[in-house]
mmCIF file of C-alpha atoms in Angstrom:
data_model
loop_
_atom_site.group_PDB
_atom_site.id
_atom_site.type_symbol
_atom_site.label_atom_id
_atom_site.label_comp_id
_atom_site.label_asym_id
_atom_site.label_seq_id
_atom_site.Cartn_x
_atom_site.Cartn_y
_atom_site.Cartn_z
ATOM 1 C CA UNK F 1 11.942 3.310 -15.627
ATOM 2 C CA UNK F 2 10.069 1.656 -12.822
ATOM 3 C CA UNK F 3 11.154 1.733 -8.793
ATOM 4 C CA UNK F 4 10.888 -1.272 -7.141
ATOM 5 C CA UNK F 5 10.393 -2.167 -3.888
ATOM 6 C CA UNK F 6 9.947 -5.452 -2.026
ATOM 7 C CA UNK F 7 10.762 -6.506 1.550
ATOM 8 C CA UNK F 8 9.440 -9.516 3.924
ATOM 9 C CA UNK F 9 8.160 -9.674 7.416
ATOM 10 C CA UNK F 10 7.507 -12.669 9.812
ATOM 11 C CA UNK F 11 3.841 -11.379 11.633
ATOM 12 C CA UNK F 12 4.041 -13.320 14.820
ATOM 13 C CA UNK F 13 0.660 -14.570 14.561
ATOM 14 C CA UNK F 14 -1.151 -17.415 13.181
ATOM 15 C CA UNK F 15 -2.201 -17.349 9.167
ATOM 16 C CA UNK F 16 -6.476 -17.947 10.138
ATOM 17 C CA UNK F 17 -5.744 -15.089 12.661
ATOM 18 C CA UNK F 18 -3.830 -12.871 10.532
ATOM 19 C CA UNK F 19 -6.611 -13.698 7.394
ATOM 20 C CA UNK F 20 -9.450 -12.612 9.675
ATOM 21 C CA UNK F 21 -7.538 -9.186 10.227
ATOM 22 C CA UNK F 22 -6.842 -8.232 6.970
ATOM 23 C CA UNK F 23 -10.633 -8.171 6.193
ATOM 24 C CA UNK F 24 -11.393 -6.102 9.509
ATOM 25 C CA UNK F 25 -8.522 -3.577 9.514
ATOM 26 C CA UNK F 26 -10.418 -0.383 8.289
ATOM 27 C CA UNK F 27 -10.800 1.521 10.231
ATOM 28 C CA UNK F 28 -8.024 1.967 12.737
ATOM 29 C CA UNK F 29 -6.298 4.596 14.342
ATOM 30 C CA UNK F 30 -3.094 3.953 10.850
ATOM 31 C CA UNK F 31 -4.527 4.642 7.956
ATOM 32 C CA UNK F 32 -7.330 7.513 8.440
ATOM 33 C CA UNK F 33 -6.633 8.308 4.638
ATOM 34 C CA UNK F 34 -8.509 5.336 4.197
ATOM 35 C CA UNK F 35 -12.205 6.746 3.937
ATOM 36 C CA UNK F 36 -14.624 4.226 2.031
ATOM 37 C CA UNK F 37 -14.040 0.460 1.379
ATOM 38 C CA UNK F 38 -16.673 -1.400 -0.886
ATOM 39 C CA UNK F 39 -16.990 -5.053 -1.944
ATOM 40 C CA UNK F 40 -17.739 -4.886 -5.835
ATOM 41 C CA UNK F 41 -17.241 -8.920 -6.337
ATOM 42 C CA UNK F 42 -17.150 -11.857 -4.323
ATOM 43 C CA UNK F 43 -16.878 -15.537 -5.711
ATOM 44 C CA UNK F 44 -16.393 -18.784 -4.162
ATOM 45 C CA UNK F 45 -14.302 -21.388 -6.994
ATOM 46 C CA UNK F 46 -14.994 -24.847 -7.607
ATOM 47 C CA UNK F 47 -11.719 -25.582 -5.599
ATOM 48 C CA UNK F 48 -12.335 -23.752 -2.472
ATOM 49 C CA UNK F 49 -10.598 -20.628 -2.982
ATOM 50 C CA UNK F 50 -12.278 -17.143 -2.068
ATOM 51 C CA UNK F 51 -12.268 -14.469 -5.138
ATOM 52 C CA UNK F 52 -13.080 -11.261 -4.094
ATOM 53 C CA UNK F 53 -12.420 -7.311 -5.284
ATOM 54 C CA UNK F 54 -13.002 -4.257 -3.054
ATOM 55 C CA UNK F 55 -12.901 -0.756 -4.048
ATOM 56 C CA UNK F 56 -11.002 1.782 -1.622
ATOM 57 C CA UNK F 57 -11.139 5.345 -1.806
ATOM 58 C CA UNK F 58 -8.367 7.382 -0.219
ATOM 59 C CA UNK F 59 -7.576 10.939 0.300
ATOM 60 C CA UNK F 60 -4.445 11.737 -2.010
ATOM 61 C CA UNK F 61 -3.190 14.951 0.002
ATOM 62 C CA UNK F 62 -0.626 16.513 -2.634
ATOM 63 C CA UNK F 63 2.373 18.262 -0.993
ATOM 64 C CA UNK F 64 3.392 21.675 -1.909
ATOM 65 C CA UNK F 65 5.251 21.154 -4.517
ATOM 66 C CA UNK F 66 3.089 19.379 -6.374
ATOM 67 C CA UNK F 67 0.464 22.432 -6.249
ATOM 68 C CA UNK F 68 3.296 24.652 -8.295
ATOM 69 C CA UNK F 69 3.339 22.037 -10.951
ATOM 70 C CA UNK F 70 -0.415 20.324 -10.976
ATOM 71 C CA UNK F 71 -4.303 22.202 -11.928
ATOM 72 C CA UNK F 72 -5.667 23.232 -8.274
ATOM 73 C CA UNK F 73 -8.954 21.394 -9.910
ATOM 74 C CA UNK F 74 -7.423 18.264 -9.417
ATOM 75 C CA UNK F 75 -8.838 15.092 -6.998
ATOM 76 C CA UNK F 76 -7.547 14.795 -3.912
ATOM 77 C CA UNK F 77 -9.034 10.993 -3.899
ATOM 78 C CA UNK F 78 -7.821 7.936 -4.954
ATOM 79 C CA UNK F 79 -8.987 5.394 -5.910
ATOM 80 C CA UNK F 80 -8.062 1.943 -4.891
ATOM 81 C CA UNK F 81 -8.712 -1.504 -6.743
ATOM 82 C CA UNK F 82 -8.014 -4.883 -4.363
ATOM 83 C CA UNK F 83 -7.940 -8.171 -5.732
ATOM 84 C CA UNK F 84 -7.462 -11.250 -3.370
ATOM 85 C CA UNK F 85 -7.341 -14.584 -3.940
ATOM 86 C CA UNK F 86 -7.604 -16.798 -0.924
ATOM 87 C CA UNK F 87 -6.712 -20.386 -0.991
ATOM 88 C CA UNK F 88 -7.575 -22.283 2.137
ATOM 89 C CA UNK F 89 -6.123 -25.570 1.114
ATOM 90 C CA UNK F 90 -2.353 -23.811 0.275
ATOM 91 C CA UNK F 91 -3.206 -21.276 3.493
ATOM 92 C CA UNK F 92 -2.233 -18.218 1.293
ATOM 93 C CA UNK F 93 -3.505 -14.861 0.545
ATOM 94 C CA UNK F 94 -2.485 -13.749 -2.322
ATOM 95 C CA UNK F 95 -3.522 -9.614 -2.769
ATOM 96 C CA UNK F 96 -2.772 -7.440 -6.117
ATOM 97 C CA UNK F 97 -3.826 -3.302 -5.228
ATOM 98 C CA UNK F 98 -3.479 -0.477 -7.845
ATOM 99 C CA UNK F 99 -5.302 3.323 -8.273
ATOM 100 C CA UNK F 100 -7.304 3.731 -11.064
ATOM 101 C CA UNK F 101 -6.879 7.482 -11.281
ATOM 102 C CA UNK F 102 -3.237 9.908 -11.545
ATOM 103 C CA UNK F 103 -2.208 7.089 -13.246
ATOM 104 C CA UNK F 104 0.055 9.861 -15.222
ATOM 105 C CA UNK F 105 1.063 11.308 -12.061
ATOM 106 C CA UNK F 106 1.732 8.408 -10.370
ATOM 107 C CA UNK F 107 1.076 5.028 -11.195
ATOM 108 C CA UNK F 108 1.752 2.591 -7.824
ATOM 109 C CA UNK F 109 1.205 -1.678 -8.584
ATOM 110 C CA UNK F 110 1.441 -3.687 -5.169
ATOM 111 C CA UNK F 111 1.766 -6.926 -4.457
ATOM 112 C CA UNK F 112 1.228 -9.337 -0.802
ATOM 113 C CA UNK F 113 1.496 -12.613 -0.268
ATOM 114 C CA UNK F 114 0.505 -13.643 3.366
ATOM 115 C CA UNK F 115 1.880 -17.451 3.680
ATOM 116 C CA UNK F 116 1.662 -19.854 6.835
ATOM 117 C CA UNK F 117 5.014 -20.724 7.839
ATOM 118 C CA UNK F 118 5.940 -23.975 7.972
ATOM 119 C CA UNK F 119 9.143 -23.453 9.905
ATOM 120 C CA UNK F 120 7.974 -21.478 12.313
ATOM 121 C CA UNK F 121 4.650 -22.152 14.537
ATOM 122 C CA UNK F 122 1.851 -19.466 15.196
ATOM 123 C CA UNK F 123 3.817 -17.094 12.520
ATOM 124 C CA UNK F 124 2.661 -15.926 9.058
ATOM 125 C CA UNK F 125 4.947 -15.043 6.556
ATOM 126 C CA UNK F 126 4.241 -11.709 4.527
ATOM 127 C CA UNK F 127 6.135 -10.837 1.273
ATOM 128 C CA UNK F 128 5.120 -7.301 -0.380
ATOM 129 C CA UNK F 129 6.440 -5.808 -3.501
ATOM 130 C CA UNK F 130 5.418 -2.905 -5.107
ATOM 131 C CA UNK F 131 5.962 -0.916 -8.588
ATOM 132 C CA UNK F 132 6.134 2.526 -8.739
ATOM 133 C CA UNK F 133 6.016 5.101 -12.174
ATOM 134 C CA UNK F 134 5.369 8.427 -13.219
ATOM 135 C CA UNK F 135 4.586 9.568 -17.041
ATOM 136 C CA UNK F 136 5.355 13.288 -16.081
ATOM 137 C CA UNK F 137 7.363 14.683 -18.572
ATOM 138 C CA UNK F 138 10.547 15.948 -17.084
ATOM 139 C CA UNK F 139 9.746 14.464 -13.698
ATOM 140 C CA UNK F 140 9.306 10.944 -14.220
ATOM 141 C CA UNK F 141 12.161 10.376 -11.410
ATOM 142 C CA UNK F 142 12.198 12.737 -8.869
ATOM 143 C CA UNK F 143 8.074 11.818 -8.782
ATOM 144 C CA UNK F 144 9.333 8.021 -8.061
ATOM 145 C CA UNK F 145 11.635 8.742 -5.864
ATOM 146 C CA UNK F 146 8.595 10.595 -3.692
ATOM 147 C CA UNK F 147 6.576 7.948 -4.467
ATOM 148 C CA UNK F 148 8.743 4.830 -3.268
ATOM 149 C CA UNK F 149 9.648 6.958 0.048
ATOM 150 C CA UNK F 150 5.621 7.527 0.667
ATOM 151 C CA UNK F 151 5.000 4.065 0.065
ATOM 152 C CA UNK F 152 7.795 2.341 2.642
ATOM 153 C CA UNK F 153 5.821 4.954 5.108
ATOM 154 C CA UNK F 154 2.605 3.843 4.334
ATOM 155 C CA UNK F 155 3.610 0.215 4.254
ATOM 156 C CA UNK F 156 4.573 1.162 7.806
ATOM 157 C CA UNK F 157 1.454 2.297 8.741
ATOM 158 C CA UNK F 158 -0.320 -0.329 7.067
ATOM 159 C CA UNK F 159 1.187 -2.895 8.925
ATOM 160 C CA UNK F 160 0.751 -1.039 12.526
ATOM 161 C CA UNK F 161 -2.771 -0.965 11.388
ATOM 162 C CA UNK F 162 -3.167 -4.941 10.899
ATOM 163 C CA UNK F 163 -1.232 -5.496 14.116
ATOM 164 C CA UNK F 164 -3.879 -3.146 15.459
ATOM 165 C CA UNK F 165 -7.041 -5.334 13.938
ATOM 166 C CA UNK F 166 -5.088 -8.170 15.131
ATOM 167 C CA UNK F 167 -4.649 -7.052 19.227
ATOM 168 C CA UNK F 168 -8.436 -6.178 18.794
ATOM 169 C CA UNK F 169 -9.355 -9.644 17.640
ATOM 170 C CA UNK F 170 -6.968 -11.465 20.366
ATOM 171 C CA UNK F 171 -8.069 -9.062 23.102
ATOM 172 C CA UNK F 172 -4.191 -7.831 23.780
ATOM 173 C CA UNK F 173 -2.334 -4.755 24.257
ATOM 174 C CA UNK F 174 -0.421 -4.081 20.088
ATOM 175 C CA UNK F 175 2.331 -4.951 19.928
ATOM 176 C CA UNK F 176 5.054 -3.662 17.684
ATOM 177 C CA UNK F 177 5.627 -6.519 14.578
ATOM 178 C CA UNK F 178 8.560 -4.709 12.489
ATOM 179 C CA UNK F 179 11.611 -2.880 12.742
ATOM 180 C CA UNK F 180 11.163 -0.002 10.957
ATOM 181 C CA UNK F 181 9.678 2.825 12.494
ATOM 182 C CA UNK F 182 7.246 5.136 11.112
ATOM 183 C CA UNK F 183 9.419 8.084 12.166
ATOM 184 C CA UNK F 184 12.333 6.718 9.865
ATOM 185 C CA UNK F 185 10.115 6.060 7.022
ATOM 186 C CA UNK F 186 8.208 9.653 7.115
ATOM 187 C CA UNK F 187 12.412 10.714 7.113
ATOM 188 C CA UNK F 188 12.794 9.506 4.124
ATOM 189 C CA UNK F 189 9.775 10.834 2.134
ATOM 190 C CA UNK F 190 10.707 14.141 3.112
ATOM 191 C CA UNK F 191 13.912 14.175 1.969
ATOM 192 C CA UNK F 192 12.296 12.869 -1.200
ATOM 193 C CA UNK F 193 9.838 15.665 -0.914
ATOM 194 C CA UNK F 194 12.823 17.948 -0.830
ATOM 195 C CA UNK F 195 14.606 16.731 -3.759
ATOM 196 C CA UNK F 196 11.289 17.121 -5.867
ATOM 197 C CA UNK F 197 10.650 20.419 -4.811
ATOM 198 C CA UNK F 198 14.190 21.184 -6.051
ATOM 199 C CA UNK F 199 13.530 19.842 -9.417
ATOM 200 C CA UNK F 200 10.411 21.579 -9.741
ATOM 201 C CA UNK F 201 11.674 25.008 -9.842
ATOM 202 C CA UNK F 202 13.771 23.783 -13.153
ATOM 203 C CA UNK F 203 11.574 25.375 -15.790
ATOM 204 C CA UNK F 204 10.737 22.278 -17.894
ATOM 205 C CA UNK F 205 9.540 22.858 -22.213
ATOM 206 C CA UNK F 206 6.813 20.735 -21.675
ATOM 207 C CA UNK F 207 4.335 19.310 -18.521
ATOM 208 C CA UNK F 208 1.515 16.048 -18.968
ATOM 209 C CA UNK F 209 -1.184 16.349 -16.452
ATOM 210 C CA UNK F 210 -3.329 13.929 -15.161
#
């Protein structure tokens, strides 16, 4: 079983603007977890559109529960593969993200489309979805359920930090771009914290690490 999550948000912004912050959003003041980005590839088609994939590294802070159940060896990094495909003639970019490492633990599949708007001037349409599993045996769910509540927080964050990139770029004060609060989302991955530290004092016949 795989959570699903998907949600879309009008950034009140033009697309060229809203392009040139994506590639200048790390760092900012949102997503400190975010410690190294690298381009690995970078190719230009024969129709105009811009191939590239970046390798992120993030810290992967495990919360306590997790240290009753997982080796006190493992990483606390992640790391990140980004694919983009930029097409200047259809003004989209098109992103696919997913870790390369406690895949078993936690295996998280995102996807962003960042569309110009052709109802609605100087605004840039943004439709995420994201896929979330676990191959822990005997907490395949509760693990999901964490997982999908840390991701709507971090897609929070994320976007705070592109509006951030974005005031820097225009020269203005940020301003907020979405509804949901960061406050509300971290709510909601600690009740999901809670229920998985419940689970995890059910003595299980078998654990997979990563």
């Amino acid at each position: 079983m795989v959570k699903y999550f998907a949600n879309n948000t009008d950034i009140r912004s033009t697309w060229d603007h809203v392009v040139s912050a994506f590639w200048q959003r790390y760092p900012n003041p949102f997503s400190t977890h975010v410690l190294t980005e690298d381009v690995v590839y970078r190719e230009v088609t024969a129709d105009h559109r811009l191939l590239s994939r970046r390798l992120l590294m993030k810290t992967n802070r495990l919360p306590r529960w997790a240290e009753r159940i997982f080796p006190p060896g493992m990483s606390r990094f992640v790391y990140i593969v980004e694919d983009s495909i930029l097409d200047p003639v259809n003004r989209t970019l098109t992103t696919y993200t997913w870790n390369l490492n406690h895949t078993t633990l936690m295996s998280v599949e995102e996807r962003c489309v960042f569309q110009d708007s052709v109802e609605q001037p100087a605004t840039t349409q943004l439709k995420r979805e994201a896929w979330i599993s676990s191959s822990v045996y005997g907490f395949s769910r509760p693990i999901q359920e964490f997982g999908l509540a840390r991701f709507k927080s971090n897609q929070v964050k994320a976007m705070k930090g592109l509006e951030y990139a974005l005031s820097s770029l225009q020269g203005e004060t940020p301003q907020r771009l979405l509804r949901d609060t960061v406050k509300d989302a971290s709510e909601k991955a600690r009740e999901a914290a809670k229920s998985l530290a419940s689970a995890a004092t059910v003595p299980q016949k078998s654990q997979q690490y990563v």
